[in-house]
Coordinates of C-alpha atoms in Angstrom, one line a residue:
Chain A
X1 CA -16.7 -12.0 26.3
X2 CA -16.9 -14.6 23.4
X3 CA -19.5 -13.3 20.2
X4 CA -22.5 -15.6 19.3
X5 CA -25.5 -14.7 18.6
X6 CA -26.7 -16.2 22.0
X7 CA -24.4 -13.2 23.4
X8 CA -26.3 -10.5 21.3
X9 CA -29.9 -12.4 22.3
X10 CA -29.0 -11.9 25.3
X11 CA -27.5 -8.5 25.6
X12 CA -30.4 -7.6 23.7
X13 CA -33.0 -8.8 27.1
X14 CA -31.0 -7.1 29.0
X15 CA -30.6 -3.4 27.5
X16 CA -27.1 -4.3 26.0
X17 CA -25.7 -2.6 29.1
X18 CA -23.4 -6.0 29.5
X19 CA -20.6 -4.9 26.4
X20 CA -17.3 -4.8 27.2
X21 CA -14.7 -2.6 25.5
X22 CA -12.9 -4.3 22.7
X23 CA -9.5 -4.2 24.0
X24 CA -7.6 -3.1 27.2
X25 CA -5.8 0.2 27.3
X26 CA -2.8 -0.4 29.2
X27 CA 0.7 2.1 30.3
X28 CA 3.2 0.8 28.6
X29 CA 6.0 -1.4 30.1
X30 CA 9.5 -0.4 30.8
X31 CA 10.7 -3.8 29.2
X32 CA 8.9 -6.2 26.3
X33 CA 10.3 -9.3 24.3
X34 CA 9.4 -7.7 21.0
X35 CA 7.8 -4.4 19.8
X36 CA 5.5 -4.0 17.5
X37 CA 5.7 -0.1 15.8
X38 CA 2.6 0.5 13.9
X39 CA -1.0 -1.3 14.8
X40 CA -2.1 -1.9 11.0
X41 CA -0.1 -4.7 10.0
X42 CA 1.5 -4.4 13.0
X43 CA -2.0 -5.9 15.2
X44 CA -1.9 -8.7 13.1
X45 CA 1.9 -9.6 13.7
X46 CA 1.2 -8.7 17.2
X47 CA -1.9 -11.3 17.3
X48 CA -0.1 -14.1 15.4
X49 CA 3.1 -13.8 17.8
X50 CA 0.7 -14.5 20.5
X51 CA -1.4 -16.9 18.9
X52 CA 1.1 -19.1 16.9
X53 CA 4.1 -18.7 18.7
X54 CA 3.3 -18.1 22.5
X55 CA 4.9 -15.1 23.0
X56 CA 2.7 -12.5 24.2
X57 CA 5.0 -9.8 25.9
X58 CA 4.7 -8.0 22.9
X59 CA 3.8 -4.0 22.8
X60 CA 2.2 -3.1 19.4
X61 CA 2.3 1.0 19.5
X62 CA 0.2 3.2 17.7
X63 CA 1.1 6.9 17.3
X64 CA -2.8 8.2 16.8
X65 CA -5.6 6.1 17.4
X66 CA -6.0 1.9 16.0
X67 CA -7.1 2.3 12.6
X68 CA -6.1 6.1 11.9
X69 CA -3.9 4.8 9.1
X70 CA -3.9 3.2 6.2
X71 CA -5.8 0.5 7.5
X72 CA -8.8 2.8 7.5
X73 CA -7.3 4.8 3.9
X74 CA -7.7 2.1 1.7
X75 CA -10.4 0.7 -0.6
X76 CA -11.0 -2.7 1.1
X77 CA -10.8 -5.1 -1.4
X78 CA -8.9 -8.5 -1.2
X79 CA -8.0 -10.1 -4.1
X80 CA -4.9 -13.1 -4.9
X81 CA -4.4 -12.3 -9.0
X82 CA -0.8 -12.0 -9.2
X83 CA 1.1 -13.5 -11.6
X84 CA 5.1 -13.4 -9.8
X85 CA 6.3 -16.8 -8.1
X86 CA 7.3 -14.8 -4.8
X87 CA 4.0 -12.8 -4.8
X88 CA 1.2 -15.3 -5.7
X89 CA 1.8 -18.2 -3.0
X90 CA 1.8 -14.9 -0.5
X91 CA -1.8 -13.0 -1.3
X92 CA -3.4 -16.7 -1.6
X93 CA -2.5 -17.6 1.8
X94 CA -3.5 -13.9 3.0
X95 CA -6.7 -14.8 1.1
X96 CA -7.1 -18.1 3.2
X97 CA -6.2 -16.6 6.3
X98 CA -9.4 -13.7 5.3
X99 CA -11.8 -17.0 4.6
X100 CA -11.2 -18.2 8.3
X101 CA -10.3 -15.2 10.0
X102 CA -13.7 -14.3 11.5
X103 CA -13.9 -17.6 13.1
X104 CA -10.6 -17.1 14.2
X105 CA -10.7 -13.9 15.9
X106 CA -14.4 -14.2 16.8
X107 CA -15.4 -11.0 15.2
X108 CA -17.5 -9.8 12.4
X109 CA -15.2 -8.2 9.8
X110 CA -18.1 -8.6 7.1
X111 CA -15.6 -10.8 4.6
X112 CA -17.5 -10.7 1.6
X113 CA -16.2 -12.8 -1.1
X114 CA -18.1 -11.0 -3.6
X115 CA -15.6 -11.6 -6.2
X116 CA -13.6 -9.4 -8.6
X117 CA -13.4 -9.2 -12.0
X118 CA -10.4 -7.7 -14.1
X119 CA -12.0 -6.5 -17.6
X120 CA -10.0 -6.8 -20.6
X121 CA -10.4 -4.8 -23.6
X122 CA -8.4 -6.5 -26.9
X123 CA -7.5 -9.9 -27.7
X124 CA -3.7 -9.3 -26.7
X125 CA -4.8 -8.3 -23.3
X126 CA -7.5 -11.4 -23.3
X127 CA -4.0 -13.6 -23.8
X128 CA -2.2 -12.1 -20.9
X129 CA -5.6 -12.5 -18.3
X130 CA -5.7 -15.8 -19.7
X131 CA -1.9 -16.8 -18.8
X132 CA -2.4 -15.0 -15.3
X133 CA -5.6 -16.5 -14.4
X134 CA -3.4 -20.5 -15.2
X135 CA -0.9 -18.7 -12.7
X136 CA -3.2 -18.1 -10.5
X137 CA -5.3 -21.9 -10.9
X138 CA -1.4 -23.1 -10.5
X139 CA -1.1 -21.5 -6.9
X140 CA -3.9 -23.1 -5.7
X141 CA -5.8 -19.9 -6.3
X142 CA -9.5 -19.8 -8.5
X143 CA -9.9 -17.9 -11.7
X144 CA -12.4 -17.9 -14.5
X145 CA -12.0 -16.4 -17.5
X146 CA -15.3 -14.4 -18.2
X147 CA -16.6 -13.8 -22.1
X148 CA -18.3 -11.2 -23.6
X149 CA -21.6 -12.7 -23.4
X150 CA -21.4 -14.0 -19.7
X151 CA -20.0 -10.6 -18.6
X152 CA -23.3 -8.9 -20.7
X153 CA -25.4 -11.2 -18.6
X154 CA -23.9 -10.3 -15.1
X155 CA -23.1 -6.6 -16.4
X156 CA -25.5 -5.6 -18.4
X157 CA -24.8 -1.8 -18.2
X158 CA -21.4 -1.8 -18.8
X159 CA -20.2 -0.1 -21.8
X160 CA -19.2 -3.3 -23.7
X161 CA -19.1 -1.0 -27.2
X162 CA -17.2 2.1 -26.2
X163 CA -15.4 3.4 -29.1
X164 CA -11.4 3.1 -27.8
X165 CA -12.1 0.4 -25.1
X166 CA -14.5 -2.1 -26.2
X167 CA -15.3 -4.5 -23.6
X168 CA -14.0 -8.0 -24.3
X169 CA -14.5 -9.8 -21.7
X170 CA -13.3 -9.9 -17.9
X171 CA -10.8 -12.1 -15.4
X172 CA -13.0 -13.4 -13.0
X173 CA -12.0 -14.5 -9.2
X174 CA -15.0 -15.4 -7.3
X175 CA -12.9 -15.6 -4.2
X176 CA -11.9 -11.9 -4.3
X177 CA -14.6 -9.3 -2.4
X178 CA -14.0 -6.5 0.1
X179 CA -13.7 -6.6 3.6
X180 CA -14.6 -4.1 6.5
X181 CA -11.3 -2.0 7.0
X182 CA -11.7 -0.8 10.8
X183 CA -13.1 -4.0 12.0
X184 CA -10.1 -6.0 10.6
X185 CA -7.5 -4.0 13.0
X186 CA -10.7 -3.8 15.9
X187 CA -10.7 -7.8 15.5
X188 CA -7.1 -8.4 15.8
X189 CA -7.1 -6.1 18.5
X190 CA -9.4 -7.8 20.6
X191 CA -7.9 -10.9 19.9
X192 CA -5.0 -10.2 20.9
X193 CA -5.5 -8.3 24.1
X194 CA -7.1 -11.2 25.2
X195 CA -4.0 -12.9 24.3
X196 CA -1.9 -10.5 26.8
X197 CA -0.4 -8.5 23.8
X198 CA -0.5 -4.9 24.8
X199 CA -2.0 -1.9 22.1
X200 CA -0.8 1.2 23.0
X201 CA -2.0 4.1 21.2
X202 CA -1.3 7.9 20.7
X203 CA 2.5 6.8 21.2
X204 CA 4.8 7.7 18.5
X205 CA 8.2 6.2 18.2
X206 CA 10.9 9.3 18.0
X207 CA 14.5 7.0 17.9
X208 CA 15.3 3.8 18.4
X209 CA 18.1 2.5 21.1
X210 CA 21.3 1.1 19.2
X211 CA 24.1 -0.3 22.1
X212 CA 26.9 -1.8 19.7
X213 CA 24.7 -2.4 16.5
X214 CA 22.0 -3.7 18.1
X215 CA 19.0 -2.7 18.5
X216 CA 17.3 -2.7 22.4
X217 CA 14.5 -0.9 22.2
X218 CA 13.0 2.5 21.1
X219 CA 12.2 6.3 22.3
X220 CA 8.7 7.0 22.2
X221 CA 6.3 10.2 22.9
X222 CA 5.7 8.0 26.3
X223 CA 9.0 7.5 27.2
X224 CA 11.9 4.7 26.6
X225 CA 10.8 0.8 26.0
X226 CA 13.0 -1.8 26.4
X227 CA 12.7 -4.7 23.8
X228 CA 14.6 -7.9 22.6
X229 CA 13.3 -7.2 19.3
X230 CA 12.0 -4.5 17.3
X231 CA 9.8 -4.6 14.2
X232 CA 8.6 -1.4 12.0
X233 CA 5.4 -2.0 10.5
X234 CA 4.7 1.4 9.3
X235 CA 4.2 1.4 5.2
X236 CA 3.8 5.0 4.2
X237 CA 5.9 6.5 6.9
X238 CA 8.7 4.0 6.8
X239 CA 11.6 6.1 5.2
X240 CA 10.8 8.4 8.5
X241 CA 10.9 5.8 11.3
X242 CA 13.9 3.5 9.9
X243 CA 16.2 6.9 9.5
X244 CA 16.2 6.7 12.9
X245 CA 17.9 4.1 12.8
X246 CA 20.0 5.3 10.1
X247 CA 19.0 2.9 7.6
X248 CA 17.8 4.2 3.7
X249 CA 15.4 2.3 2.0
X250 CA 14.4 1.4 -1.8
X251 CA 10.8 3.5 -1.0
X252 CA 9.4 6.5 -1.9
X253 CA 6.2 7.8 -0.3
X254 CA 3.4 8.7 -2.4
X255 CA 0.0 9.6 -2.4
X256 CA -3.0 7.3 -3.3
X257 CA -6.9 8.7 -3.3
X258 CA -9.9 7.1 -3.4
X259 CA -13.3 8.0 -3.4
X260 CA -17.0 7.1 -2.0
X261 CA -20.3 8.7 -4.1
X262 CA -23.3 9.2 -2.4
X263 CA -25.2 6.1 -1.0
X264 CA -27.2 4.2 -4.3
X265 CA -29.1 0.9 -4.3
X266 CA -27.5 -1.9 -5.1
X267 CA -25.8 -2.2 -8.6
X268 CA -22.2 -3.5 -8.4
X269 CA -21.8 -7.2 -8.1
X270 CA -18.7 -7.0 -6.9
X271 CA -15.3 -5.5 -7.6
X272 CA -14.9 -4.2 -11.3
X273 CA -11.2 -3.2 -12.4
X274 CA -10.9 -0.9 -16.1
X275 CA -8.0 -2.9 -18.3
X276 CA -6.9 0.2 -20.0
X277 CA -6.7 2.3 -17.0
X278 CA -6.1 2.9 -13.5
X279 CA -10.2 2.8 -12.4
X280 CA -11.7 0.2 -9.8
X281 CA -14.6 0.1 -7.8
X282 CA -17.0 -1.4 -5.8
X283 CA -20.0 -1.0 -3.6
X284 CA -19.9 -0.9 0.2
X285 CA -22.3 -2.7 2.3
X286 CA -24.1 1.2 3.1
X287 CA -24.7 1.7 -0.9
X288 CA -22.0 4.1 -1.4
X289 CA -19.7 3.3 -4.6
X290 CA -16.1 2.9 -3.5
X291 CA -13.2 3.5 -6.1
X292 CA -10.1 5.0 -6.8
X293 CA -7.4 4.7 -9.2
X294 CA -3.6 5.6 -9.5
X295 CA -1.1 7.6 -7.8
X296 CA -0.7 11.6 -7.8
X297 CA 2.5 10.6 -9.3
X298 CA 4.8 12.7 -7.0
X299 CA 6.4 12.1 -3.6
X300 CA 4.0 13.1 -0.6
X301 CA 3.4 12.6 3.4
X302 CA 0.2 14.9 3.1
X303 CA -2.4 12.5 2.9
X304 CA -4.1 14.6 0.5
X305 CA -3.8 14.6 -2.9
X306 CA -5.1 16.8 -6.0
X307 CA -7.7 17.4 -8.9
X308 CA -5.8 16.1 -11.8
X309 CA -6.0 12.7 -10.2
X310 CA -9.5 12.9 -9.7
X311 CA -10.1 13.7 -13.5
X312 CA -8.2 11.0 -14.3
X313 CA -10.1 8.4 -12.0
X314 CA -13.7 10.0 -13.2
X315 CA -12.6 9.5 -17.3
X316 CA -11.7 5.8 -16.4
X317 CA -15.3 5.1 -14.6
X318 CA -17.1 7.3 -17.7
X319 CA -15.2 5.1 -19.7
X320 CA -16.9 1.7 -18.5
X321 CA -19.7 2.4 -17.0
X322 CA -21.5 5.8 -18.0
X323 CA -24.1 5.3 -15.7
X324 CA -21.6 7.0 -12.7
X325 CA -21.7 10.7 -14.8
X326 CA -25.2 10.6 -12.5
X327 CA -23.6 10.0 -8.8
X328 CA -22.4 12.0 -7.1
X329 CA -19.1 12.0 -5.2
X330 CA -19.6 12.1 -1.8
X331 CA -15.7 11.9 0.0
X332 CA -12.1 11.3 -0.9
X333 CA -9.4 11.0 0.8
X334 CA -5.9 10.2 0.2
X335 CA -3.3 7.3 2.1
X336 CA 0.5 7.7 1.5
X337 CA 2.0 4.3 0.5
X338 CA 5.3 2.9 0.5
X339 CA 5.9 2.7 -2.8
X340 CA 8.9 0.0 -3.4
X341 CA 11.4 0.5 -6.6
X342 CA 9.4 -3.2 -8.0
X343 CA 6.5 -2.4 -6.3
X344 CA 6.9 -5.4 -3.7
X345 CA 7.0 -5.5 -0.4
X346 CA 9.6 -6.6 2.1
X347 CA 9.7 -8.5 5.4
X348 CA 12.8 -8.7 6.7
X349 CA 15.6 -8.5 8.9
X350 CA 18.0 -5.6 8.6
X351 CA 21.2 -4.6 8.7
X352 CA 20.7 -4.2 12.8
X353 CA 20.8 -6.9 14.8
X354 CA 17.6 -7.1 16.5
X355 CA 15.1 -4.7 14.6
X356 CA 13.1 -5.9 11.8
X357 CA 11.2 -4.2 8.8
X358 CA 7.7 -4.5 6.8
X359 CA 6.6 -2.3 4.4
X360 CA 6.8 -1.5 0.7
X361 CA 3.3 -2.0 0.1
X362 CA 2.7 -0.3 -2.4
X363 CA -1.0 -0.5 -2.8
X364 CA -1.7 -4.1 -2.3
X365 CA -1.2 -3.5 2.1
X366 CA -4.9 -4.0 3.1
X367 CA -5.6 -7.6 1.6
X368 CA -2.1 -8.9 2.6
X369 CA -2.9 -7.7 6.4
X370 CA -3.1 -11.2 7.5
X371 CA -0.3 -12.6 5.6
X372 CA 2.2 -10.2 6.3
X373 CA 1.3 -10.2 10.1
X374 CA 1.3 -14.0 9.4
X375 CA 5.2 -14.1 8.5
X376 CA 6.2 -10.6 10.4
X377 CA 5.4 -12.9 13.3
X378 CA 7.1 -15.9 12.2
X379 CA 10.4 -13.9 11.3
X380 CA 10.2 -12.4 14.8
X381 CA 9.9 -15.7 16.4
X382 CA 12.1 -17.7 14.7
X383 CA 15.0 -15.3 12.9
X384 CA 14.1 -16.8 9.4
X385 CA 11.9 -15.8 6.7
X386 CA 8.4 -17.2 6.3
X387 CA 8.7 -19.4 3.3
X388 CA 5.8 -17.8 1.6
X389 CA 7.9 -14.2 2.4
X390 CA 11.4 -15.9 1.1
X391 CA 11.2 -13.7 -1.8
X392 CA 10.7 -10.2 0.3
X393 CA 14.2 -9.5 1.3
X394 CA 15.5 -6.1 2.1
X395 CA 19.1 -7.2 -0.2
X396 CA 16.6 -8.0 -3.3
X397 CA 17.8 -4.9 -5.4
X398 CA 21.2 -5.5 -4.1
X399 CA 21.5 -8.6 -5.9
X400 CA 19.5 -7.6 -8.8
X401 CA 16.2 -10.1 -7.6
X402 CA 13.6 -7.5 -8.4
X403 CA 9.7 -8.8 -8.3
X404 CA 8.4 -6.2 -10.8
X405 CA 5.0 -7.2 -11.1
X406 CA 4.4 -4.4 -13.8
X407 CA 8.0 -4.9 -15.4
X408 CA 8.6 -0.9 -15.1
X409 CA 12.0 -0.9 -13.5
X410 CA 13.0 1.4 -10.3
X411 CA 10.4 3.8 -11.1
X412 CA 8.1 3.4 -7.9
X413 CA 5.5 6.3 -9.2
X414 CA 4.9 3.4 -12.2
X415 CA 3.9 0.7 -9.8
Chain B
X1 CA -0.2 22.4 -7.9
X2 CA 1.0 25.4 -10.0
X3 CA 4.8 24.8 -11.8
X4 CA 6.4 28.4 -11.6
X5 CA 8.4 27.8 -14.7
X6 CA 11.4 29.5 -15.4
X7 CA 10.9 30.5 -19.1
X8 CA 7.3 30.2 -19.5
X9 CA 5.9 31.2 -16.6
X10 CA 3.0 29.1 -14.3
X11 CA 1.6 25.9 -15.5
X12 CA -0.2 23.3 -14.3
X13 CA 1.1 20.2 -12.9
X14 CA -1.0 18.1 -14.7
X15 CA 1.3 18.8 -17.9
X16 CA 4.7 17.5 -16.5
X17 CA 5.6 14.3 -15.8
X18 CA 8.0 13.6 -12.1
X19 CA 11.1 11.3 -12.6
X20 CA 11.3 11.4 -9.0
X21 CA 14.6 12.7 -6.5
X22 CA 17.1 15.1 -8.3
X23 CA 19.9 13.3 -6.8
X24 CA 19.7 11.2 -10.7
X25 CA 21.4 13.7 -12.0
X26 CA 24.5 12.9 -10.4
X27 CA 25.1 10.0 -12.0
X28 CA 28.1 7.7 -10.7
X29 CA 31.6 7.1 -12.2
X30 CA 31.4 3.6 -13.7
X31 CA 35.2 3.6 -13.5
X32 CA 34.7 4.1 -9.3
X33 CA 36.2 0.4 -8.0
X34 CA 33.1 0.8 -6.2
X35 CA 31.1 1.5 -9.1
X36 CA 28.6 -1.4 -8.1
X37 CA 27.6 0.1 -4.5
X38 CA 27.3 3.1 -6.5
X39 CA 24.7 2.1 -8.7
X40 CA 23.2 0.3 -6.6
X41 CA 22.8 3.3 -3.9
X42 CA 21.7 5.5 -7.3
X43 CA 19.2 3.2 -8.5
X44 CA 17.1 1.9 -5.9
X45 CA 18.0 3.8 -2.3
X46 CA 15.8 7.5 -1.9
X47 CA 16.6 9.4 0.7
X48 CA 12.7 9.9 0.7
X49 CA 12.1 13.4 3.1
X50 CA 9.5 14.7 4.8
X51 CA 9.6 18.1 4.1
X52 CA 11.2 19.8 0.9
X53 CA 12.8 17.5 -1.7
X54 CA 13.9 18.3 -4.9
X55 CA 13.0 16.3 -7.8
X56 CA 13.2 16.2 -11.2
X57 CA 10.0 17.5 -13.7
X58 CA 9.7 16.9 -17.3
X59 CA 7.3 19.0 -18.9
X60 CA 6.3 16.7 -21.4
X61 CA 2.9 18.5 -22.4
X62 CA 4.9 21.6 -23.0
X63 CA 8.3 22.0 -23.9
X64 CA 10.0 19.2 -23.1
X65 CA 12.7 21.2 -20.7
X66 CA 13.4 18.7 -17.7
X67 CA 13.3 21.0 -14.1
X68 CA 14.5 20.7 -10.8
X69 CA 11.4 21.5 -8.5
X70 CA 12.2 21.9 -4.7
X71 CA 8.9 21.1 -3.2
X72 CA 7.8 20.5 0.3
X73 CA 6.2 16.8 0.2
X74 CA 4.4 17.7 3.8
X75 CA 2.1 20.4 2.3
X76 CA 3.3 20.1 -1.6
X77 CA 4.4 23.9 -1.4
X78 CA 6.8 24.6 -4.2
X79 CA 9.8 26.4 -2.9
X80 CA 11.6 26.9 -6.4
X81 CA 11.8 25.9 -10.2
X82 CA 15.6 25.7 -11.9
X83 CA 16.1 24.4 -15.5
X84 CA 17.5 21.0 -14.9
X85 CA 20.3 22.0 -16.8
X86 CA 21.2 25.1 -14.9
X87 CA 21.6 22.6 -11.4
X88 CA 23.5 20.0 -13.9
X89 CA 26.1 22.9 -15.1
X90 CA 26.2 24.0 -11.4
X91 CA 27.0 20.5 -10.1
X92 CA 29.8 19.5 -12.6
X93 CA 31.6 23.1 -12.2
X94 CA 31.3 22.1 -8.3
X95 CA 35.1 20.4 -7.8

């Protein structure tokens, strides 16, 4: 069934009893081409392998339910203001492939380019937005460099004269906005079930099959699969699955929170980042505010994470914008993220012929969902790197090629 | 999370800082002809566990001791708290 709103007219006239589930739920072969493990990134791979490279025996599998992840942890915001040559060409074609991606997949992911803007706080840091946002313009991305008196008149209840972090100004990418999380992976989903790619859920990988350093498939929960290629897309869990496999990675897991306040009436713009701290937040579609900050600092699977965080989240909003002492938090949650030594993420082949990796997200996974399923798919299909993922190699530490955004070193809690 | 430490007693996370995997405190031999695999293995590759792992603490709001917290990263239990130095001693005695 194809989405218009002639489809909804006329579901509408007819007591919308005509709706068809999203996706099919199928038992999983004994034997596919390439497997999929993880449905976050891994949908999108799984969509683009059928869509841009015809091959559609592709299992995708799921070890809870599509979305239970990270792609339904995160904060939803997509964004392309990075300033590293092998990053910045990468999250602007993700940001592309979000500007056409409900056409595309013929589903309403509510893309809202609502933009963000990155506030700055002293004329050194005003410098440094000002060489990133020419990086940025250089990459084909857009970027405006906000001033004190244009920010005053789109934000007029920031706290522009705060004692230690006077507000200076802000990085402006109009571009930038959030996206709805669950209907990304629902969309890609659909799209490609209908494209003969088959989503298995609730089955968790347990081993993969190695016959003389190659990889031919995996043990799951439901059995053996057969494949000609594997590929783990599983940031957060990924030191787990590839051990199987007897690889170690350059990743630690750690825990990232966020946070939603109670539903308020509209008073975010868009996406507002604190320059002196680890604080961001914007407003969802429902009203509630949606932010979060840094890490819990130490290494964690739990999905959970603890109050010190929190505090330190709460002083970075009080810090900009005082009004938020008033709302009142509603949830939080926590996501566990690959965190990389450089805080970049790979794509690549590994060591073992026939099984791929993608992870070390860090926190930037949710807006590079497209791009990353983009060249995921592309590696698969071809054995070489996407040239917009030639900088994401597994070897990079080995040979001393670090992208360190931040410039902190192999300290992955810093990123 | 509460830091049982070993001279002072409990104390709040929030006042330590966490290097990360207490595997850094075997540092390798630079004179090793495979000194460069070394390194490389020690700087970048964690073995990363679900379950307890045993990292380094440095309780930098406090007083300044470095500790070797074994922790369980699936519930964030602590199992135990050893001066870093005590587990550094240990190792080197070890042949």
């Amino acid at each position: 069934m194809r989405y218009s709103a002639f489809t909804i007219f006329s579901q509408g006239l007819t007591g919308n009893r005509g709706w068809k589930e999203l996706w099919r739920k199928p038992e999983p072969k004994p034997s596919y081409d390439v497997i999929v493990i993880g449905a976050g990134h891994g949908m999108a791979a799984g969509y683009y392998l059928a869509a841009k490279h015809g091959i559609s025996n592709v299992a995708v599998l799921e070890k809870s339910w599509l979305g239970s992840g990270n792609t339904g942890r995160n904060t939803t915001i997509i964004r392309s203001n990075y300033m590293m040559p092998e990053n910045q060409p990468f999250y602007e074609h993700s940001l592309k492939l979000w500007e056409g991606l409900e056409q595309e997949l013929n589903f309403n992911a509510m893309v809202s380019q609502r933009g963000i803007v990155n506030l700055f706080h002293s004329d050194s840091q005003r410098d440094d937005f000002v060489r990133r946002g020419n990086v940025m313009l250089m990459s084909g991305a857009d970027a405006e460099l906000l001033d004190e008196a244009q920010l005053r008149r789109m934000c007029p209840y920031l706290d522009f004269d705060n004692a230690r972090f006077p507000i200076r100004g802000g990085l402006l990418q109009r571009r930038g906005g959030t996206v709805r999380h669950d209907a990304v992976s629902w969309g890609y989903a659909r799209a490609a079930s209908k494209l003969g790619v088959d989503l298995i859920q609730n089955c968790e990988v347990t081993g993969f099959r190695i016959d003389k350093g190659r990889c031919v498939g995996v043990e799951t929960t439901l059995g053996p699969i057969a494949a000609g290629r594997v590929v783990s897309c599983v940031a957060g869990s990924s030191s787990r699955v590839m051990k199987n496999a007897g690889i170690t990675l350059p990743i630690e897991s750690h825990v990232l929170q966020a946070f939603v306040s109670e539903g308020l009436k509209p008073c975010l713009p868009g996406v507002m980042t604190f320059g002196a701290g680890h604080f961001y937040i914007s407003q969802s579609d429902k009203g509630g505010l949606v932010f979060g900050g840094g890490l819990d600092h130490y290494n964690s699977y739990a999905q959970r994470g603890n109050l010190p965080a929190l505090e330190d989240v709460c002083e970075g909003a009080m810090a900009i914008m005082p009004m938020l002492g008033r709302a009142r938090l509603l949830r939080m949650w926590g996501g566990v993220m690959d965190m990389s030594m450089d805080g970049s993420p790979i794509i690549d082949e590994t060591p073992i012929a026939g099984l791929y990796f993608n992870g070390g997200w860090c926190y930037g996974g949710f807006k590079a969902t497209p791009a990353s399923g983009y060249c995921t798919a592309h590696l698969l299909a071809t054995g070489e790197p996407h040239e917009l993922a030639a900088g994401f190699r597994l070897d990079r530490f080995r040979r001393g090629q670090l992208i360190d955004e931040k410039g902190v070193g192999a300290q992955p809690n810093l990123h | 999370m509460i830091v049982d430490h070993p001279l002072l007693g409990p104390r709040d996370s929030a006042e330590f800082v966490i290097l990360g995997d207490a595997a850094l405190l075997d540092r390798p031999d630079w004179q090793d002809p495979q000194a460069p695999e070394r390194f490389y293995e020690y700087l970048y590759l964690r073995q990363n566990p679900a379950g307890l792992h045993r990292e380094l603490w440095y309780h930098e709001q406090g007083d300044r001791s470095w500790l070797v917290v074994t922790r369980d990263t699936t519930t964030h239990d602590i199992v135990s708290v050893e001066l870093a130095r005590d587990v550094a001693r240990r190792n080197k005695a070890k042949p």
